[in-house]
Structures are given as C-alpha cells and as structure tokens.
N, CA, C and O atoms as a Tinker XYZ file with bonds, in Angstrom:
   416  protein
     1  N    219.376000   70.360000   49.894000    73     2
     2  CA   218.981000   71.172000   51.032000    64     1     3
     3  C    218.374000   70.317000   52.137000    63     2     4     5
     4  O    218.492000   70.644000   53.318000    81     3
     5  N    217.728000   69.227000   51.755000    73     3     6
     6  CA   217.112000   68.355000   52.752000    64     5     7
     7  C    218.150000   67.671000   53.622000    63     6     8     9
     8  O    217.864000   67.335000   54.771000    81     7
     9  N    219.358000   67.458000   53.096000    73     7    10
    10  CA   220.415000   66.833000   53.881000    64     9    11
    11  C    220.960000   67.784000   54.948000    63    10    12    13
    12  O    221.383000   67.342000   56.016000    81    11
    13  N    220.952000   69.052000   54.669000    73    11    14
    14  CA   221.508000   70.046000   55.593000    64    13    15
    15  C    220.500000   70.448000   56.666000    63    14    16    17
    16  O    220.895000   70.808000   57.775000    81    15
    17  N    219.232000   70.393000   56.360000    73    15    18
    18  CA   218.175000   70.881000   57.248000    64    17    19
    19  C    218.277000   70.382000   58.699000    63    18    20    21
    20  O    218.145000   71.196000   59.612000    81    19
    21  N    218.504000   69.093000   58.953000    73    19    22
    22  CA   218.555000   68.646000   60.349000    64    21    23
    23  C    219.766000   69.192000   61.113000    63    22    24    25
    24  O    219.765000   69.205000   62.344000    81    23
    25  N    220.789000   69.637000   60.398000    73    23    26
    26  CA   222.033000   70.067000   61.052000    64    25    27
    27  C    222.157000   71.580000   61.181000    63    26    28    29
    28  O    223.149000   72.067000   61.722000    81    27
    29  N    221.176000   72.332000   60.697000    73    27    30
    30  CA   221.282000   73.801000   60.727000    64    29    31
    31  C    221.422000   74.319000   62.152000    63    30    32    33
    32  O    222.224000   75.220000   62.396000    81    31
    33  N    220.670000   73.781000   63.091000    73    31    34
    34  CA   220.769000   74.223000   64.484000    64    33    35
    35  C    222.133000   73.927000   65.071000    63    34    36    37
    36  O    222.710000   74.765000   65.764000    81    35
    37  N    222.655000   72.734000   64.797000    73    35    38
    38  CA   223.979000   72.374000   65.307000    64    37    39
    39  C    225.059000   73.245000   64.693000    63    38    40    41
    40  O    225.978000   73.688000   65.382000    81    39
    41  N    224.946000   73.490000   63.391000    73    39    42
    42  CA   225.937000   74.325000   62.711000    64    41    43
    43  C    225.901000   75.755000   63.233000    63    42    44    45
    44  O    226.945000   76.368000   63.455000    81    43
    45  N    224.701000   76.284000   63.427000    73    43    46
    46  CA   224.557000   77.656000   63.918000    64    45    47
    47  C    225.097000   77.776000   65.340000    63    46    48    49
    48  O    225.905000   78.659000   65.628000    81    47
    49  N    224.658000   76.903000   66.216000    73    47    50
    50  CA   225.113000   76.970000   67.600000    64    49    51
    51  C    226.610000   76.683000   67.698000    63    50    52    53
    52  O    227.318000   77.340000   68.462000    81    51
    53  N    227.091000   75.718000   66.940000    73    51    54
    54  CA   228.520000   75.403000   66.953000    64    53    55
    55  C    229.358000   76.578000   66.504000    63    54    56    57
    56  O    230.386000   76.885000   67.109000    81    55
    57  N    228.922000   77.237000   65.441000    73    55    58
    58  CA   229.662000   78.404000   64.948000    64    57    59
    59  C    229.660000   79.545000   65.940000    63    58    60    61
    60  O    230.696000   80.166000   66.178000    81    59
    61  N    228.498000   79.830000   66.523000    73    59    62
    62  CA   228.411000   80.919000   67.503000    64    61    63
    63  C    229.199000   80.597000   68.776000    63    62    64    65
    64  O    229.884000   81.463000   69.322000    81    63
    65  N    229.101000   79.365000   69.241000    73    63    66
    66  CA   229.849000   78.969000   70.436000    64    65    67
    67  C    231.351000   79.019000   70.167000    63    66    68    69
    68  O    232.119000   79.488000   71.007000    81    67
    69  N    231.761000   78.545000   69.017000    73    67    70
    70  CA   233.179000   78.587000   68.658000    64    69    71
    71  C    233.704000   80.005000   68.581000    63    70    72    73
    72  O    234.800000   80.294000   69.060000    81    71
    73  N    232.917000   80.900000   67.974000    73    71    74
    74  CA   233.320000   82.304000   67.882000    64    73    75
    75  C    233.473000   82.910000   69.271000    63    74    76    77
    76  O    234.451000   83.606000   69.544000    81    75
    77  N    232.508000   82.646000   70.148000    73    75    78
    78  CA   232.564000   83.201000   71.510000    64    77    79
    79  C    233.781000   82.683000   72.263000    63    78    80    81
    80  O    234.468000   83.446000   72.941000    81    79
    81  N    234.048000   81.391000   72.144000    73    79    82
    82  CA   235.203000   80.809000   72.833000    64    81    83
    83  C    236.506000   81.377000   72.264000    63    82    84    85
    84  O    237.412000   81.727000   73.020000    81    83
    85  N    236.601000   81.467000   70.948000    73    83    86
    86  CA   237.807000   82.016000   70.324000    64    85    87
    87  C    238.052000   83.457000   70.717000    63    86    88    89
    88  O    239.186000   83.843000   71.003000    81    87
    89  N    237.003000   84.249000   70.733000    73    87    90
    90  CA   237.114000   85.656000   71.123000    64    89    91
    91  C    237.559000   85.759000   72.579000    63    90    92    93
    92  O    238.416000   86.576000   72.915000    81    91
    93  N    236.978000   84.932000   73.435000    73    91    94
    94  CA   237.337000   84.953000   74.859000    64    93    95
    95  C    238.776000   84.491000   75.069000    63    94    96    97
    96  O    239.507000   85.081000   75.865000    81    95
    97  N    239.185000   83.442000   74.363000    73    95    98
    98  CA   240.557000   82.945000   74.499000    64    97    99
    99  C    241.555000   84.030000   74.111000    63    98   100   101
   100  O    242.553000   84.239000   74.801000    81    99
   101  N    241.287000   84.714000   73.015000    73    99   102
   102  CA   242.222000   85.742000   72.563000    64   101   103
   103  C    242.257000   86.909000   73.542000    63   102   104   105
   104  O    243.329000   87.437000   73.837000    81   103
   105  N    241.100000   87.314000   74.044000    73   103   106
   106  CA   241.048000   88.431000   74.984000    64   105   107
   107  C    241.726000   88.072000   76.301000    63   106   108   109
   108  O    242.561000   88.831000   76.795000    81   107
   109  N    241.378000   86.932000   76.867000    73   107   110
   110  CA   241.986000   86.501000   78.133000    64   109   111
   111  C    243.472000   86.210000   77.921000    63   110   112   113
   112  O    244.297000   86.541000   78.772000    81   111
   113  N    243.806000   85.603000   76.806000    73   111   114
   114  CA   245.204000   85.301000   76.511000    64   113   115
   115  C    246.068000   86.546000   76.450000    63   114   116   117
   116  O    247.221000   86.530000   76.881000    81   115
   117  N    245.524000   87.605000   75.925000    73   115   118
   118  CA   246.261000   88.873000   75.859000    64   117   119
   119  C    246.577000   89.364000   77.270000    63   118   120   121
   120  O    247.699000   89.790000   77.544000    81   119
   121  N    245.587000   89.305000   78.167000    73   119   122
   122  CA   245.803000   89.750000   79.551000    64   121   123
   123  C    246.754000   88.827000   80.299000    63   122   124   125
   124  O    247.558000   89.289000   81.109000    81   123
   125  N    246.671000   87.532000   80.038000    73   123   126
   126  CA   247.583000   86.580000   80.675000    64   125   127
   127  C    249.019000   86.848000   80.217000    63   126   128   129
   128  O    249.948000   86.803000   81.024000    81   127
   129  N    249.198000   87.125000   78.935000    73   127   130
   130  CA   250.538000   87.421000   78.419000    64   129   131
   131  C    251.104000   88.686000   79.065000    63   130   132   133
   132  O    252.280000   88.729000   79.426000    81   131
   133  N    250.279000   89.700000   79.208000    73   131   134
   134  CA   250.728000   90.939000   79.859000    64   133   135
   135  C    251.102000   90.663000   81.308000    63   134   136   137
   136  O    252.140000   91.122000   81.782000    81   135
   137  N    250.259000   89.915000   82.011000    73   135   138
   138  CA   250.523000   89.599000   83.413000    64   137   139
   139  C    251.817000   88.792000   83.568000    63   138   140   141
   140  O    252.633000   89.091000   84.440000    81   139
   141  N    252.007000   87.776000   82.729000    73   139   142
   142  CA   253.232000   86.982000   82.792000    64   141   143
   143  C    254.462000   87.824000   82.482000    63   142   144   145
   144  O    255.507000   87.655000   83.110000    81   143
   145  N    254.344000   88.717000   81.528000    73   143   146
   146  CA   255.454000   89.611000   81.207000    64   145   147
   147  C    255.805000   90.516000   82.372000    63   146   148   149
   148  O    256.983000   90.721000   82.665000    81   147
   149  N    254.795000   91.061000   83.040000    73   147   150
   150  CA   255.042000   91.924000   84.197000    64   149   151
   151  C    255.667000   91.138000   85.349000    63   150   152   153
   152  O    256.570000   91.631000   86.025000    81   151
   153  N    255.186000   89.921000   85.569000    73   151   154
   154  CA   255.767000   89.079000   86.629000    64   153   155
   155  C    257.234000   88.797000   86.325000    63   154   156   157
   156  O    258.076000   88.848000   87.221000    81   155
   157  N    257.542000   88.498000   85.063000    73   155   158
   158  CA   258.922000   88.238000   84.678000    64   157   159
   159  C    259.798000   89.459000   84.932000    63   158   160   161
   160  O    260.911000   89.326000   85.442000    81   159
   161  N    259.306000   90.650000   84.581000    73   159   162
   162  CA   260.076000   91.877000   84.799000    64   161   163
   163  C    260.315000   92.099000   86.292000    63   162   164   165
   164  O    261.427000   92.437000   86.699000    81   163
   165  N    259.275000   91.909000   87.109000    73   163   166
   166  CA   259.423000   92.086000   88.558000    64   165   167
   167  C    260.443000   91.095000   89.117000    63   166   168   169
   168  O    261.290000   91.471000   89.928000    81   167
   169  N    260.370000   89.840000   88.694000    73   167   170
   170  CA   261.319000   88.829000   89.165000    64   169   171
   171  C    262.742000   89.211000   88.759000    63   170   172   173
   172  O    263.668000   89.097000   89.562000    81   171
   173  N    262.915000   89.659000   87.533000    73   171   174
   174  CA   264.249000   90.046000   87.071000    64   173   175
   175  C    264.787000   91.245000   87.852000    63   174   176   177
   176  O    265.968000   91.282000   88.195000    81   175
   177  N    263.931000   92.218000   88.132000    73   175   178
   178  CA   264.364000   93.382000   88.907000    64   177   179
   179  C    264.766000   92.957000   90.311000    63   178   180   181
   180  O    265.812000   93.365000   90.815000    81   179
   181  N    263.924000   92.127000   90.948000    73   179   182
   182  CA   264.248000   91.655000   92.299000    64   181   183
   183  C    265.531000   90.831000   92.309000    63   182   184   185
   184  O    266.318000   90.929000   93.251000    81   183
   185  N    265.751000   90.024000   91.281000    73   183   186
   186  CA   266.970000   89.221000   91.199000    64   185   187
   187  C    268.188000   90.118000   90.992000    63   186   188   189
   188  O    269.233000   89.882000   91.597000    81   187
   189  N    268.070000   91.135000   90.153000    73   187   190
   190  CA   269.218000   92.010000   89.906000    64   189   191
   191  C    269.566000   92.850000   91.134000    63   190   192   193
   192  O    270.716000   93.255000   91.301000    81   191
   193  N    268.580000   93.112000   91.991000    73   191   194
   194  CA   268.819000   93.876000   93.212000    64   193   195
   195  C    269.291000   92.981000   94.354000    63   194   196   197
   196  O    269.640000   93.481000   95.424000    81   195
   197  N    269.307000   91.665000   94.141000    73   195   198
   198  CA   269.809000   90.741000   95.138000    64   197   199
   199  C    268.782000   90.278000   96.162000    63   198   200   201
   200  O    269.146000   89.619000   97.135000    81   199
   201  N    267.515000   90.606000   95.970000    73   199   202
   202  CA   266.480000   90.186000   96.915000    64   201   203
   203  C    266.121000   88.708000   96.777000    63   202   204   205
   204  O    265.802000   88.042000   97.763000    81   203
   205  N    266.177000   88.203000   95.545000    73   203   206
   206  CA   265.861000   86.797000   95.314000    64   205   207
   207  C    266.903000   86.194000   94.389000    63   206   208   209
   208  O    267.619000   86.910000   93.689000    81   207
   209  N    266.981000   84.875000   94.393000    73   207   210
   210  CA   267.868000   84.153000   93.501000    64   209   211
   211  C    267.020000   83.146000   92.731000    63   210   212   213
   212  O    266.405000   82.267000   93.336000    81   211
   213  N    266.979000   83.262000   91.412000    73   211   214
   214  CA   266.143000   82.395000   90.578000    64   213   215
   215  C    267.018000   81.313000   89.952000    63   214   216   217
   216  O    268.027000   81.610000   89.313000    81   215
   217  N    266.623000   80.069000   90.140000    73   215   218
   218  CA   267.331000   78.936000   89.546000    64   217   219
   219  C    266.677000   78.609000   88.201000    63   218   220   221
   220  O    265.817000   77.732000   88.114000    81   219
   221  N    267.101000   79.332000   87.144000    73   219   222
   222  CA   266.489000   79.175000   85.821000    64   221   223
   223  C    266.728000   77.781000   85.256000    63   222   224   225
   224  O    265.906000   77.277000   84.491000    81   223
   225  N    267.835000   77.157000   85.618000    73   223   226
   226  CA   268.117000   75.795000   85.137000    64   225   227
   227  C    267.076000   74.823000   85.679000    63   226   228   229
   228  O    266.599000   73.952000   84.952000    81   227
   229  N    266.727000   74.966000   86.937000    73   227   230
   230  CA   265.704000   74.089000   87.528000    64   229   231
   231  C    264.341000   74.349000   86.902000    63   230   232   233
   232  O    263.597000   73.409000   86.623000    81   231
   233  N    264.009000   75.612000   86.681000    73   231   234
   234  CA   262.728000   75.953000   86.041000    64   233   235
   235  C    262.663000   75.322000   84.659000    63   234   236   237
   236  O    261.644000   74.737000   84.292000    81   235
   237  N    263.736000   75.434000   83.894000    73   235   238
   238  CA   263.765000   74.838000   82.558000    64   237   239
   239  C    263.604000   73.325000   82.639000    63   238   240   241
   240  O    262.869000   72.739000   81.844000    81   239
   241  N    264.280000   72.686000   83.588000    73   239   242
   242  CA   264.192000   71.229000   83.753000    64   241   243
   243  C    262.769000   70.798000   84.114000    63   242   244   245
   244  O    262.310000   69.747000   83.668000    81   243
   245  N    262.067000   71.607000   84.919000    73   243   246
   246  CA   260.705000   71.255000   85.320000    64   245   247
   247  C    259.679000   71.508000   84.217000    63   246   248   249
   248  O    258.686000   70.787000   84.124000    81   247
   249  N    259.905000   72.518000   83.384000    73   247   250
   250  CA   258.929000   72.897000   82.357000    64   249   251
   251  C    259.140000   72.120000   81.057000    63   250   252   253
   252  O    258.179000   71.857000   80.334000    81   251
   253  N    260.372000   71.755000   80.758000    73   251   254
   254  CA   260.679000   71.106000   79.489000    64   253   255
   255  C    259.843000   69.854000   79.184000    63   254   256   257
   256  O    259.418000   69.686000   78.041000    81   255
   257  N    259.589000   68.968000   80.162000    73   255   258
   258  CA   258.772000   67.782000   79.831000    64   257   259
   259  C    257.361000   68.125000   79.354000    63   258   260   261
   260  O    256.763000   67.362000   78.595000    81   259
   261  N    256.829000   69.255000   79.788000    73   259   262
   262  CA   255.488000   69.645000   79.360000    64   261   263
   263  C    255.455000   70.073000   77.900000    63   262   264   265
   264  O    254.395000   70.082000   77.275000    81   263
   265  N    256.609000   70.425000   77.359000    73   263   266
   266  CA   256.683000   70.914000   75.985000    64   265   267
   267  C    257.211000   69.873000   75.004000    63   266   268   269
   268  O    257.509000   70.199000   73.855000    81   267
   269  N    257.329000   68.624000   75.448000    73   267   270
   270  CA   257.822000   67.553000   74.583000    64   269   271
   271  C    256.790000   67.213000   73.509000    63   270   272   273
   272  O    255.589000   67.413000   73.692000    81   271
   273  N    257.280000   66.703000   72.402000    73   271   274
   274  CA   256.432000   66.361000   71.252000    64   273   275
   275  C    255.314000   65.397000   71.637000    63   274   276   277
   276  O    254.177000   65.569000   71.197000    81   275
   277  N    255.617000   64.385000   72.452000    73   275   278
   278  CA   254.622000   63.383000   72.812000    64   277   279
   279  C    253.497000   63.996000   73.647000    63   278   280   281
   280  O    252.326000   63.668000   73.456000    81   279
   281  N    253.854000   64.879000   74.565000    73   279   282
   282  CA   252.857000   65.531000   75.422000    64   281   283
   283  C    251.923000   66.397000   74.592000    63   282   284   285
   284  O    250.705000   66.343000   74.764000    81   283
   285  N    252.486000   67.194000   73.695000    73   283   286
   286  CA   251.672000   68.069000   72.849000    64   285   287
   287  C    250.797000   67.230000   71.922000    63   286   288   289
   288  O    249.632000   67.561000   71.700000    81   287
   289  N    251.356000   66.139000   71.377000    73   287   290
   290  CA   250.583000   65.272000   70.480000    64   289   291
   291  C    249.406000   64.631000   71.208000    63   290   292   293
   292  O    248.318000   64.526000   70.642000    81   291
   293  N    249.606000   64.202000   72.449000    73   291   294
   294  CA   248.506000   63.575000   73.179000    64   293   295
   295  C    247.400000   64.583000   73.482000    63   294   296   297
   296  O    246.219000   64.237000   73.443000    81   295
   297  N    247.771000   65.815000   73.779000    73   295   298
   298  CA   246.760000   66.867000   74.001000    64   297   299
   299  C    246.003000   67.140000   72.707000    63   298   300   301
   300  O    244.779000   67.271000   72.718000    81   299
   301  N    246.733000   67.226000   71.582000    73   299   302
   302  CA   246.103000   67.475000   70.289000    64   301   303
   303  C    245.154000   66.329000   69.921000    63   302   304   305
   304  O    244.041000   66.573000   69.455000    81   303
   305  N    245.586000   65.090000   70.126000    73   303   306
   306  CA   244.738000   63.933000   69.817000    64   305   307
   307  C    243.455000   63.942000   70.644000    63   306   308   309
   308  O    242.380000   63.633000   70.128000    81   307
   309  N    243.564000   64.293000   71.916000    73   307   310
   310  CA   242.377000   64.378000   72.770000    64   309   311
   311  C    241.443000   65.471000   72.275000    63   310   312   313
   312  O    240.226000   65.284000   72.260000    81   311
   313  N    241.993000   66.605000   71.871000    73   311   314
   314  CA   241.172000   67.708000   71.361000    64   313   315
   315  C    240.450000   67.307000   70.076000    63   314   316   317
   316  O    239.261000   67.582000   69.920000    81   315
   317  N    241.162000   66.663000   69.164000    73   315   318
   318  CA   240.542000   66.218000   67.907000    64   317   319
   319  C    239.447000   65.199000   68.190000    63   318   320   321
   320  O    238.389000   65.242000   67.561000    81   319
   321  N    239.680000   64.293000   69.119000    73   319   322
   322  CA   238.669000   63.282000   69.465000    64   321   323
   323  C    237.402000   63.944000   70.008000    63   322   324   325
   324  O    236.293000   63.550000   69.648000    81   323
   325  N    237.560000   64.928000   70.857000    73   323   326
   326  CA   236.397000   65.634000   71.420000    64   325   327
   327  C    235.654000   66.401000   70.333000    63   326   328   329
   328  O    234.425000   66.359000   70.269000    81   327
   329  N    236.394000   67.098000   69.483000    73   327   330
   330  CA   235.754000   67.939000   68.473000    64   329   331
   331  C    235.105000   67.146000   67.344000    63   330   332   333
   332  O    234.210000   67.658000   66.672000    81   331
   333  N    235.537000   65.915000   67.124000    73   331   334
   334  CA   234.941000   65.129000   66.043000    64   333   335
   335  C    233.866000   64.170000   66.531000    63   334   336   337
   336  O    233.341000   63.388000   65.739000    81   335
   337  N    233.528000   64.208000   67.808000    73   335   338
   338  CA   232.478000   63.348000   68.330000    64   337   339
   339  C    231.149000   63.656000   67.661000    63   338   340   341
   340  O    230.441000   62.743000   67.239000    81   339
   341  N    230.811000   64.910000   67.563000    73   339   342
   342  CA   229.594000   65.361000   66.907000    64   341   343
   343  C    230.039000   66.248000   65.757000    63   342   344   345
   344  O    230.152000   67.464000   65.912000    81   343
   345  N    230.292000   65.641000   64.606000    73   343   346
   346  CA   230.989000   66.305000   63.523000    64   345   347
   347  C    230.358000   67.611000   63.035000    63   346   348   349
   348  O    231.097000   68.583000   62.875000    81   347
   349  N    229.062000   67.707000   62.789000    73   347   350
   350  CA   228.527000   68.999000   62.327000    64   349   351
   351  C    228.767000   70.121000   63.343000    63   350   352   353
   352  O    229.184000   71.220000   62.977000    81   351
   353  N    228.501000   69.836000   64.610000    73   351   354
   354  CA   228.727000   70.838000   65.649000    64   353   355
   355  C    230.214000   71.143000   65.765000    63   354   356   357
   356  O    230.606000   72.308000   65.836000    81   355
   357  N    231.052000   70.093000   65.786000    73   355   358
   358  CA   232.494000   70.268000   65.941000    64   357   359
   359  C    233.113000   71.057000   64.800000    63   358   360   361
   360  O    233.964000   71.918000   65.025000    81   359
   361  N    232.692000   70.767000   63.587000    73   359   362
   362  CA   233.217000   71.498000   62.435000    64   361   363
   363  C    232.845000   72.967000   62.482000    63   362   364   365
   364  O    233.681000   73.834000   62.228000    81   363
   365  N    231.598000   73.248000   62.805000    73   363   366
   366  CA   231.163000   74.640000   62.917000    64   365   367
   367  C    231.844000   75.321000   64.095000    63   366   368   369
   368  O    232.177000   76.503000   64.020000    81   367
   369  N    232.056000   74.579000   65.190000    73   367   370
   370  CA   232.719000   75.137000   66.362000    64   369   371
   371  C    234.154000   75.542000   66.024000    63   370   372   373
   372  O    234.597000   76.632000   66.386000    81   371
   373  N    234.879000   74.662000   65.331000    73   371   374
   374  CA   236.264000   74.969000   64.971000    64   373   375
   375  C    236.317000   76.168000   64.028000    63   374   376   377
   376  O    237.172000   77.039000   64.186000    81   375
   377  N    235.422000   76.221000   63.059000    73   375   378
   378  CA   235.390000   77.363000   62.151000    64   377   379
   379  C    235.083000   78.653000   62.921000    63   378   380   381
   380  O    235.728000   79.677000   62.697000    81   379
   381  N    234.111000   78.603000   63.818000    73   379   382
   382  CA   233.798000   79.763000   64.630000    64   381   383
   383  C    234.939000   80.134000   65.555000    63   382   384   385
   384  O    235.209000   81.317000   65.763000    81   383
   385  N    235.613000   79.135000   66.115000    73   383   386
   386  CA   236.748000   79.371000   66.997000    64   385   387
   387  C    237.849000   80.114000   66.257000    63   386   388   389
   388  O    238.393000   81.090000   66.774000    81   387
   389  N    238.176000   79.674000   65.076000    73   387   390
   390  CA   239.223000   80.338000   64.287000    64   389   391
   391  C    238.816000   81.763000   63.932000    63   390   392   393
   392  O    239.646000   82.672000   63.960000    81   391
   393  N    237.563000   81.959000   63.603000    73   391   394
   394  CA   237.075000   83.312000   63.301000    64   393   395
   395  C    237.133000   84.192000   64.553000    63   394   396   397
   396  O    237.527000   85.356000   64.479000    81   395
   397  N    236.742000   83.637000   65.692000    73   395   398
   398  CA   236.794000   84.395000   66.942000    64   397   399
   399  C    238.211000   84.748000   67.340000    63   398   400   401
   400  O    238.456000   85.848000   67.834000    81   399
   401  N    239.159000   83.827000   67.135000    73   399   402
   402  CA   240.557000   84.114000   67.431000    64   401   403
   403  C    241.089000   85.217000   66.516000    63   402   404   405
   404  O    241.891000   86.054000   66.930000    81   403
   405  N    240.633000   85.198000   65.281000    73   403   406
   406  CA   241.088000   86.223000   64.340000    64   405   407
   407  C    240.505000   87.593000   64.642000    63   406   408   409
   408  O    241.196000   88.605000   64.527000    81   407
   409  N    239.236000   87.629000   65.026000    73   407   410
   410  CA   238.559000   88.915000   65.273000    64   409   411
   411  C    238.828000   89.476000   66.667000    63   410   412   413
   412  O    238.705000   90.683000   66.878000    81   411
   413  N    239.198000   88.608000   67.632000    73   411   414
   414  CA   239.347000   89.014000   69.019000    64   413   415
   415  C    240.377000   89.992000   69.267000    63   414   416
   416  O    240.580000   90.399000   70.411000    81   415
C-alpha cells in the first residue's frame, strides 16, 4: 500500500480526466457524424439536381494520403509517447478514456 500512496492523486485525476474526455469525444463525435452525414446528403441532392458537380476522384486523391499506414502509425506513436510520459496518470487516463467512450 505504501507504494501506491504517492500515486493515488495522479490515478484519481487521470481516471476522472480520461472519463470526461472519452465521454466528450463520444458525444461530440456523434454530432459530428450526424453533421457530416447531412452535409453529404445535401451535396448529393444538389449534385443530382445539377446545381453542383463533385469531383469524387479528386477528393479521394486528396484524402487518401491522410489514411496511409505510415501517417496513422506516426499519430499513434505520438499519442503513446504523450500518454506514457507520466505513466501512473497516463494509465489511469487511458482506462478512464475507454470507460468514458463506452458510457458516452
């Protein structure tokens, strides 16, 4: 118990902060998904009515590099580096984040 005592504050705050962030991400993410879906529907309706012309090939060409394995891996590595800087806080934060994402 003496080994855990100095880290109780970090673990508690990390868990609570992680839960809050996870809950917020899930809530905001839900609204962002709805908004993006509505924008897509509006664009498709306008395109089918002939008001606009969407170059989906160009959009795919511009977005594809952002979804490459190397890009995602570098983002993941940066996230792991940040979260493991202060391990007790980071571990509790990740656990709280996952719980918040699940409950949100």
